[in-house]
Amino acid sequence: MIRLRRLRENNAIRNLISETHLSVNDLIMPYFVIEGKNKREPIKLMPEIYRLSIDNLIKNIKEVQDLGIKAVLLFGIPHDKDNLGSQAYHKDGIIQRAIRAIKKNIKDIVIITDVCLCAYTSHGHCGIVKEANSRWLIANSQGKKNKSHQPEIDNDETIKVLAKIALSHAEAGADFVAPSAMMDGQVRRIREALDENGYQDIGILGYAAKYASNFYGPFREALKSTPQFGDRKTYQMDYRNSDEALREIEQDIKEGADIVMVKPALAYLDIIRRAREKFNLPIAAYNVSGEYSLVKLGAKAGIINEKEITLEILTAIKRAGADLIISYHTKEVASWLMAGSL
Ligand code: PBG
């Protein structure tokens, strides 16, 4: 009889036969960038994560780079929001300035930017809300919010704006743009805009299978992007579906995505695995805010050991088939890896 347990007999043997490896090369650190100088605003639901002004962002990126991290994902929080999200593609918008500052001050860091409207629109939706659908806008201007009213998003108008945003990020120096609005045709429209303007080298990380998830709550607090009416179920995916995720991913690949993403990660390992088996593009997984906060607060409550459980979760995401992971735990994991964990 084969004795399977012999291969677990000691640490060295376990390491010899281990199949999955977490590496600083695969981790991407997300950042929330705000206006101002020397700002570092804590986010109540996300301990150890801050909204940073550009000067502090640079300092923080240098620290994670010293730990071996190679890539960052940027989210901007503008001063002014409007119904069309026009600050999102402003040449001197918060993200455009952040990109330029990083390029100027830091060598060899891959800059990925989130391309969406939710942080820039006053209604908090990821797209342009149709004029004819202005019931909420009117109600709101009279001070009566109709919270349950679902938005009618103008898909084709939105992807034009997303392309403008992506282009403005490319002009500022981004390496990858990551459209997360879940609009049809967003990847194609962005690819065309980049190519027409000489940015053939800029890549697209498509948030291909992005679910309408309850795990995004803390992020919306961080980004101040909670929808003011309705929810995101008319554009993000229904968590009961899995075949549909494969169709979304296939579509993004056809439209020109270089990397495709599944989001959230932990409750969607089956989707990551199916995508891994079907497609041979790099697959990213987003270990989202709710997943992070539950671990942080669970550890503070003494229910779990933060380090051990985080390494287990991230390893499981890789084992499912993700090549790269966006995680708010990136900096801590990098320091644990440097200290020789795993
Ligand atoms: C914006 C966007 C969201 C996240 C990333 N990009 C939120 C949303 O769709 O509401 C969530 C990330 C997280 O929870 O960490 N389109």
JSON list of N, CA, C and O in Angstrom, two decimals, residues 178-216:
[
{"chain": "A", "resi": 178, "resn": "ALA", "atom": "N", "xyz": [-7.77, 49.24, -16.39]},
{"chain": "A", "resi": 178, "resn": "ALA", "atom": "CA", "xyz": [-8.62, 48.13, -15.94]},
{"chain": "A", "resi": 178, "resn": "ALA", "atom": "C", "xyz": [-10.08, 48.58, -15.87]},
{"chain": "A", "resi": 178, "resn": "ALA", "atom": "O", "xyz": [-10.54, 49.11, -14.86]},
{"chain": "A", "resi": 179, "resn": "PRO", "atom": "N", "xyz": [-10.81, 48.40, -16.98]},
{"chain": "A", "resi": 179, "resn": "PRO", "atom": "CA", "xyz": [-12.23, 48.81, -16.98]},
{"chain": "A", "resi": 179, "resn": "PRO", "atom": "C", "xyz": [-13.07, 47.91, -16.07]},
{"chain": "A", "resi": 179, "resn": "PRO", "atom": "O", "xyz": [-13.05, 46.69, -16.21]},
{"chain": "A", "resi": 180, "resn": "SER", "atom": "N", "xyz": [-13.80, 48.54, -15.13]},
{"chain": "A", "resi": 180, "resn": "SER", "atom": "CA", "xyz": [-14.55, 47.75, -14.14]},
{"chain": "A", "resi": 180, "resn": "SER", "atom": "C", "xyz": [-16.04, 48.07, -14.14]},
{"chain": "A", "resi": 180, "resn": "SER", "atom": "O", "xyz": [-16.74, 47.71, -13.21]},
{"chain": "A", "resi": 181, "resn": "ALA", "atom": "N", "xyz": [-16.52, 48.75, -15.19]},
{"chain": "A", "resi": 181, "resn": "ALA", "atom": "CA", "xyz": [-17.91, 49.21, -15.15]},
{"chain": "A", "resi": 181, "resn": "ALA", "atom": "C", "xyz": [-18.92, 48.15, -15.58]},
{"chain": "A", "resi": 181, "resn": "ALA", "atom": "O", "xyz": [-20.12, 48.32, -15.39]},
{"chain": "A", "resi": 182, "resn": "MET", "atom": "N", "xyz": [-18.44, 47.04, -16.15]},
{"chain": "A", "resi": 182, "resn": "MET", "atom": "CA", "xyz": [-19.32, 45.97, -16.64]},
{"chain": "A", "resi": 182, "resn": "MET", "atom": "C", "xyz": [-20.30, 46.46, -17.71]},
{"chain": "A", "resi": 182, "resn": "MET", "atom": "O", "xyz": [-21.47, 46.04, -17.73]},
{"chain": "A", "resi": 183, "resn": "MET", "atom": "N", "xyz": [-19.82, 47.32, -18.60]},
{"chain": "A", "resi": 183, "resn": "MET", "atom": "CA", "xyz": [-20.64, 47.74, -19.74]},
{"chain": "A", "resi": 183, "resn": "MET", "atom": "C", "xyz": [-20.27, 46.87, -20.94]},
{"chain": "A", "resi": 183, "resn": "MET", "atom": "O", "xyz": [-19.09, 46.53, -21.12]},
{"chain": "A", "resi": 184, "resn": "ASP", "atom": "N", "xyz": [-21.24, 46.56, -21.77]},
{"chain": "A", "resi": 184, "resn": "ASP", "atom": "CA", "xyz": [-20.95, 45.77, -22.97]},
{"chain": "A", "resi": 184, "resn": "ASP", "atom": "C", "xyz": [-20.08, 46.57, -23.93]},
{"chain": "A", "resi": 184, "resn": "ASP", "atom": "O", "xyz": [-20.34, 47.74, -24.18]},
{"chain": "A", "resi": 185, "resn": "GLY", "atom": "N", "xyz": [-19.06, 45.92, -24.45]},
{"chain": "A", "resi": 185, "resn": "GLY", "atom": "CA", "xyz": [-18.23, 46.56, -25.46]},
{"chain": "A", "resi": 185, "resn": "GLY", "atom": "C", "xyz": [-17.18, 47.50, -24.90]},
{"chain": "A", "resi": 185, "resn": "GLY", "atom": "O", "xyz": [-16.47, 48.16, -25.66]},
{"chain": "A", "resi": 186, "resn": "GLN", "atom": "N", "xyz": [-17.03, 47.55, -23.57]},
{"chain": "A", "resi": 186, "resn": "GLN", "atom": "CA", "xyz": [-16.08, 48.53, -23.00]},
{"chain": "A", "resi": 186, "resn": "GLN", "atom": "C", "xyz": [-14.64, 48.22, -23.39]},
{"chain": "A", "resi": 186, "resn": "GLN", "atom": "O", "xyz": [-13.87, 49.13, -23.67]},
{"chain": "A", "resi": 187, "resn": "VAL", "atom": "N", "xyz": [-14.30, 46.94, -23.43]},
{"chain": "A", "resi": 187, "resn": "VAL", "atom": "CA", "xyz": [-12.91, 46.60, -23.77]},
{"chain": "A", "resi": 187, "resn": "VAL", "atom": "C", "xyz": [-12.61, 46.98, -25.22]},
{"chain": "A", "resi": 187, "resn": "VAL", "atom": "O", "xyz": [-11.58, 47.60, -25.51]},
{"chain": "A", "resi": 188, "resn": "ARG", "atom": "N", "xyz": [-13.54, 46.64, -26.13]},
{"chain": "A", "resi": 188, "resn": "ARG", "atom": "CA", "xyz": [-13.31, 46.96, -27.55]},
{"chain": "A", "resi": 188, "resn": "ARG", "atom": "C", "xyz": [-13.16, 48.46, -27.75]},
{"chain": "A", "resi": 188, "resn": "ARG", "atom": "O", "xyz": [-12.24, 48.94, -28.42]},
{"chain": "A", "resi": 189, "resn": "ARG", "atom": "N", "xyz": [-14.08, 49.22, -27.13]},
{"chain": "A", "resi": 189, "resn": "ARG", "atom": "CA", "xyz": [-14.07, 50.68, -27.31]},
{"chain": "A", "resi": 189, "resn": "ARG", "atom": "C", "xyz": [-12.77, 51.27, -26.79]},
{"chain": "A", "resi": 189, "resn": "ARG", "atom": "O", "xyz": [-12.18, 52.17, -27.39]},
{"chain": "A", "resi": 190, "resn": "ILE", "atom": "N", "xyz": [-12.31, 50.77, -25.66]},
{"chain": "A", "resi": 190, "resn": "ILE", "atom": "CA", "xyz": [-11.06, 51.27, -25.06]},
{"chain": "A", "resi": 190, "resn": "ILE", "atom": "C", "xyz": [-9.86, 50.87, -25.92]},
{"chain": "A", "resi": 190, "resn": "ILE", "atom": "O", "xyz": [-8.97, 51.68, -26.19]},
{"chain": "A", "resi": 191, "resn": "ARG", "atom": "N", "xyz": [-9.87, 49.62, -26.39]},
{"chain": "A", "resi": 191, "resn": "ARG", "atom": "CA", "xyz": [-8.76, 49.16, -27.24]},
{"chain": "A", "resi": 191, "resn": "ARG", "atom": "C", "xyz": [-8.65, 50.05, -28.48]},
{"chain": "A", "resi": 191, "resn": "ARG", "atom": "O", "xyz": [-7.56, 50.46, -28.87]},
{"chain": "A", "resi": 192, "resn": "GLU", "atom": "N", "xyz": [-9.81, 50.34, -29.10]},
{"chain": "A", "resi": 192, "resn": "GLU", "atom": "CA", "xyz": [-9.80, 51.19, -30.30]},
{"chain": "A", "resi": 192, "resn": "GLU", "atom": "C", "xyz": [-9.24, 52.57, -29.98]},
{"chain": "A", "resi": 192, "resn": "GLU", "atom": "O", "xyz": [-8.39, 53.09, -30.71]},
{"chain": "A", "resi": 193, "resn": "ALA", "atom": "N", "xyz": [-9.71, 53.15, -28.88]},
{"chain": "A", "resi": 193, "resn": "ALA", "atom": "CA", "xyz": [-9.26, 54.51, -28.55]},
{"chain": "A", "resi": 193, "resn": "ALA", "atom": "C", "xyz": [-7.76, 54.52, -28.28]},
{"chain": "A", "resi": 193, "resn": "ALA", "atom": "O", "xyz": [-7.05, 55.44, -28.71]},
{"chain": "A", "resi": 194, "resn": "LEU", "atom": "N", "xyz": [-7.27, 53.51, -27.59]},
{"chain": "A", "resi": 194, "resn": "LEU", "atom": "CA", "xyz": [-5.82, 53.47, -27.30]},
{"chain": "A", "resi": 194, "resn": "LEU", "atom": "C", "xyz": [-5.03, 53.33, -28.59]},
{"chain": "A", "resi": 194, "resn": "LEU", "atom": "O", "xyz": [-4.05, 54.04, -28.82]},
{"chain": "A", "resi": 195, "resn": "ASP", "atom": "N", "xyz": [-5.47, 52.41, -29.45]},
{"chain": "A", "resi": 195, "resn": "ASP", "atom": "CA", "xyz": [-4.73, 52.16, -30.69]},
{"chain": "A", "resi": 195, "resn": "ASP", "atom": "C", "xyz": [-4.73, 53.38, -31.61]},
{"chain": "A", "resi": 195, "resn": "ASP", "atom": "O", "xyz": [-3.70, 53.74, -32.17]},
{"chain": "A", "resi": 196, "resn": "GLU", "atom": "N", "xyz": [-5.91, 54.00, -31.73]},
{"chain": "A", "resi": 196, "resn": "GLU", "atom": "CA", "xyz": [-6.01, 55.18, -32.62]},
{"chain": "A", "resi": 196, "resn": "GLU", "atom": "C", "xyz": [-5.10, 56.31, -32.17]},
{"chain": "A", "resi": 196, "resn": "GLU", "atom": "O", "xyz": [-4.74, 57.17, -32.97]},
{"chain": "A", "resi": 197, "resn": "ASN", "atom": "N", "xyz": [-4.77, 56.33, -30.89]},
{"chain": "A", "resi": 197, "resn": "ASN", "atom": "CA", "xyz": [-3.96, 57.43, -30.38]},
{"chain": "A", "resi": 197, "resn": "ASN", "atom": "C", "xyz": [-2.50, 57.05, -30.10]},
{"chain": "A", "resi": 197, "resn": "ASN", "atom": "O", "xyz": [-1.80, 57.76, -29.39]},
{"chain": "A", "resi": 198, "resn": "GLY", "atom": "N", "xyz": [-2.10, 55.91, -30.64]},
{"chain": "A", "resi": 198, "resn": "GLY", "atom": "CA", "xyz": [-0.69, 55.54, -30.52]},
{"chain": "A", "resi": 198, "resn": "GLY", "atom": "C", "xyz": [-0.33, 54.81, -29.24]},
{"chain": "A", "resi": 198, "resn": "GLY", "atom": "O", "xyz": [0.85, 54.71, -28.89]},
{"chain": "A", "resi": 199, "resn": "TYR", "atom": "N", "xyz": [-1.34, 54.31, -28.52]},
{"chain": "A", "resi": 199, "resn": "TYR", "atom": "CA", "xyz": [-1.04, 53.59, -27.27]},
{"chain": "A", "resi": 199, "resn": "TYR", "atom": "C", "xyz": [-1.25, 52.09, -27.42]},
{"chain": "A", "resi": 199, "resn": "TYR", "atom": "O", "xyz": [-1.85, 51.44, -26.58]},
{"chain": "A", "resi": 200, "resn": "GLN", "atom": "N", "xyz": [-0.71, 51.55, -28.52]},
{"chain": "A", "resi": 200, "resn": "GLN", "atom": "CA", "xyz": [-0.83, 50.10, -28.76]},
{"chain": "A", "resi": 200, "resn": "GLN", "atom": "C", "xyz": [-0.18, 49.29, -27.64]},
{"chain": "A", "resi": 200, "resn": "GLN", "atom": "O", "xyz": [-0.55, 48.14, -27.41]},
{"chain": "A", "resi": 201, "resn": "ASP", "atom": "N", "xyz": [0.81, 49.88, -26.96]},
{"chain": "A", "resi": 201, "resn": "ASP", "atom": "CA", "xyz": [1.54, 49.12, -25.94]},
{"chain": "A", "resi": 201, "resn": "ASP", "atom": "C", "xyz": [0.83, 49.08, -24.58]},
{"chain": "A", "resi": 201, "resn": "ASP", "atom": "O", "xyz": [1.25, 48.36, -23.69]},
{"chain": "A", "resi": 202, "resn": "ILE", "atom": "N", "xyz": [-0.18, 49.89, -24.43]},
{"chain": "A", "resi": 202, "resn": "ILE", "atom": "CA", "xyz": [-0.88, 49.90, -23.13]},
{"chain": "A", "resi": 202, "resn": "ILE", "atom": "C", "xyz": [-1.84, 48.72, -23.07]},
{"chain": "A", "resi": 202, "resn": "ILE", "atom": "O", "xyz": [-2.62, 48.49, -24.00]},
{"chain": "A", "resi": 203, "resn": "GLY", "atom": "N", "xyz": [-1.76, 47.96, -22.00]},
{"chain": "A", "resi": 203, "resn": "GLY", "atom": "CA", "xyz": [-2.56, 46.74, -21.89]},
{"chain": "A", "resi": 203, "resn": "GLY", "atom": "C", "xyz": [-3.92, 46.99, -21.25]},
{"chain": "A", "resi": 203, "resn": "GLY", "atom": "O", "xyz": [-4.16, 48.04, -20.64]},
{"chain": "A", "resi": 204, "resn": "ILE", "atom": "N", "xyz": [-4.79, 46.00, -21.40]},
{"chain": "A", "resi": 204, "resn": "ILE", "atom": "CA", "xyz": [-6.11, 46.08, -20.77]},
{"chain": "A", "resi": 204, "resn": "ILE", "atom": "C", "xyz": [-6.33, 44.89, -19.85]},
{"chain": "A", "resi": 204, "resn": "ILE", "atom": "O", "xyz": [-6.20, 43.73, -20.26]},
{"chain": "A", "resi": 205, "resn": "LEU", "atom": "N", "xyz": [-6.60, 45.21, -18.60]},
{"chain": "A", "resi": 205, "resn": "LEU", "atom": "CA", "xyz": [-6.98, 44.18, -17.64]},
{"chain": "A", "resi": 205, "resn": "LEU", "atom": "C", "xyz": [-8.50, 44.29, -17.49]},
{"chain": "A", "resi": 205, "resn": "LEU", "atom": "O", "xyz": [-8.99, 45.26, -16.91]},
{"chain": "A", "resi": 206, "resn": "GLY", "atom": "N", "xyz": [-9.21, 43.35, -18.07]},
{"chain": "A", "resi": 206, "resn": "GLY", "atom": "CA", "xyz": [-10.67, 43.45, -18.06]},
{"chain": "A", "resi": 206, "resn": "GLY", "atom": "C", "xyz": [-11.27, 42.83, -16.80]},
{"chain": "A", "resi": 206, "resn": "GLY", "atom": "O", "xyz": [-10.97, 41.70, -16.47]},
{"chain": "A", "resi": 207, "resn": "TYR", "atom": "N", "xyz": [-12.10, 43.63, -16.10]},
{"chain": "A", "resi": 207, "resn": "TYR", "atom": "CA", "xyz": [-12.88, 43.04, -15.00]},
{"chain": "A", "resi": 207, "resn": "TYR", "atom": "C", "xyz": [-14.00, 42.26, -15.70]},
{"chain": "A", "resi": 207, "resn": "TYR", "atom": "O", "xyz": [-15.13, 42.72, -15.80]},
{"chain": "A", "resi": 208, "resn": "ALA", "atom": "N", "xyz": [-13.66, 41.08, -16.18]},
{"chain": "A", "resi": 208, "resn": "ALA", "atom": "CA", "xyz": [-14.57, 40.38, -17.09]},
{"chain": "A", "resi": 208, "resn": "ALA", "atom": "C", "xyz": [-15.78, 39.81, -16.36]},
{"chain": "A", "resi": 208, "resn": "ALA", "atom": "O", "xyz": [-16.92, 40.02, -16.77]},
{"chain": "A", "resi": 209, "resn": "ALA", "atom": "N", "xyz": [-15.50, 39.06, -15.30]},
{"chain": "A", "resi": 209, "resn": "ALA", "atom": "CA", "xyz": [-16.59, 38.45, -14.55]},
{"chain": "A", "resi": 209, "resn": "ALA", "atom": "C", "xyz": [-16.66, 39.13, -13.19]},
{"chain": "A", "resi": 209, "resn": "ALA", "atom": "O", "xyz": [-16.04, 38.71, -12.21]},
{"chain": "A", "resi": 210, "resn": "LYS", "atom": "N", "xyz": [-17.40, 40.22, -13.16]},
{"chain": "A", "resi": 210, "resn": "LYS", "atom": "CA", "xyz": [-17.54, 40.98, -11.92]},
{"chain": "A", "resi": 210, "resn": "LYS", "atom": "C", "xyz": [-18.96, 40.82, -11.42]},
{"chain": "A", "resi": 210, "resn": "LYS", "atom": "O", "xyz": [-19.92, 41.20, -12.09]},
{"chain": "A", "resi": 211, "resn": "TYR", "atom": "N", "xyz": [-19.08, 40.24, -10.24]},
{"chain": "A", "resi": 211, "resn": "TYR", "atom": "CA", "xyz": [-20.40, 39.94, -9.69]},
{"chain": "A", "resi": 211, "resn": "TYR", "atom": "C", "xyz": [-20.95, 41.11, -8.87]},
{"chain": "A", "resi": 211, "resn": "TYR", "atom": "O", "xyz": [-20.21, 41.85, -8.24]},
{"chain": "A", "resi": 212, "resn": "ALA", "atom": "N", "xyz": [-22.29, 41.23, -8.88]},
{"chain": "A", "resi": 212, "resn": "ALA", "atom": "CA", "xyz": [-22.96, 42.17, -7.99]},
{"chain": "A", "resi": 212, "resn": "ALA", "atom": "C", "xyz": [-22.87, 41.54, -6.61]},
{"chain": "A", "resi": 212, "resn": "ALA", "atom": "O", "xyz": [-23.64, 40.66, -6.26]},
{"chain": "A", "resi": 213, "resn": "SER", "atom": "N", "xyz": [-21.88, 41.98, -5.85]},
{"chain": "A", "resi": 213, "resn": "SER", "atom": "CA", "xyz": [-21.52, 41.25, -4.63]},
{"chain": "A", "resi": 213, "resn": "SER", "atom": "C", "xyz": [-21.72, 42.08, -3.38]},
{"chain": "A", "resi": 213, "resn": "SER", "atom": "O", "xyz": [-21.54, 43.29, -3.37]},
{"chain": "A", "resi": 214, "resn": "ASN", "atom": "N", "xyz": [-22.03, 41.37, -2.31]},
{"chain": "A", "resi": 214, "resn": "ASN", "atom": "CA", "xyz": [-22.14, 42.01, -1.00]},
{"chain": "A", "resi": 214, "resn": "ASN", "atom": "C", "xyz": [-20.78, 42.21, -0.35]},
{"chain": "A", "resi": 214, "resn": "ASN", "atom": "O", "xyz": [-20.68, 42.77, 0.74]},
{"chain": "A", "resi": 215, "resn": "PHE", "atom": "N", "xyz": [-19.75, 41.73, -1.00]},
{"chain": "A", "resi": 215, "resn": "PHE", "atom": "CA", "xyz": [-18.39, 41.86, -0.45]},
{"chain": "A", "resi": 215, "resn": "PHE", "atom": "C", "xyz": [-17.74, 43.21, -0.77]},
{"chain": "A", "resi": 215, "resn": "PHE", "atom": "O", "xyz": [-16.58, 43.40, -0.45]},
{"chain": "A", "resi": 216, "resn": "TYR", "atom": "N", "xyz": [-18.44, 44.10, -1.47]},
{"chain": "A", "resi": 216, "resn": "TYR", "atom": "CA", "xyz": [-17.82, 45.38, -1.85]},
{"chain": "A", "resi": 216, "resn": "TYR", "atom": "C", "xyz": [-18.09, 46.52, -0.85]},
{"chain": "A", "resi": 216, "resn": "TYR", "atom": "O", "xyz": [-17.62, 47.63, -1.07]}
]
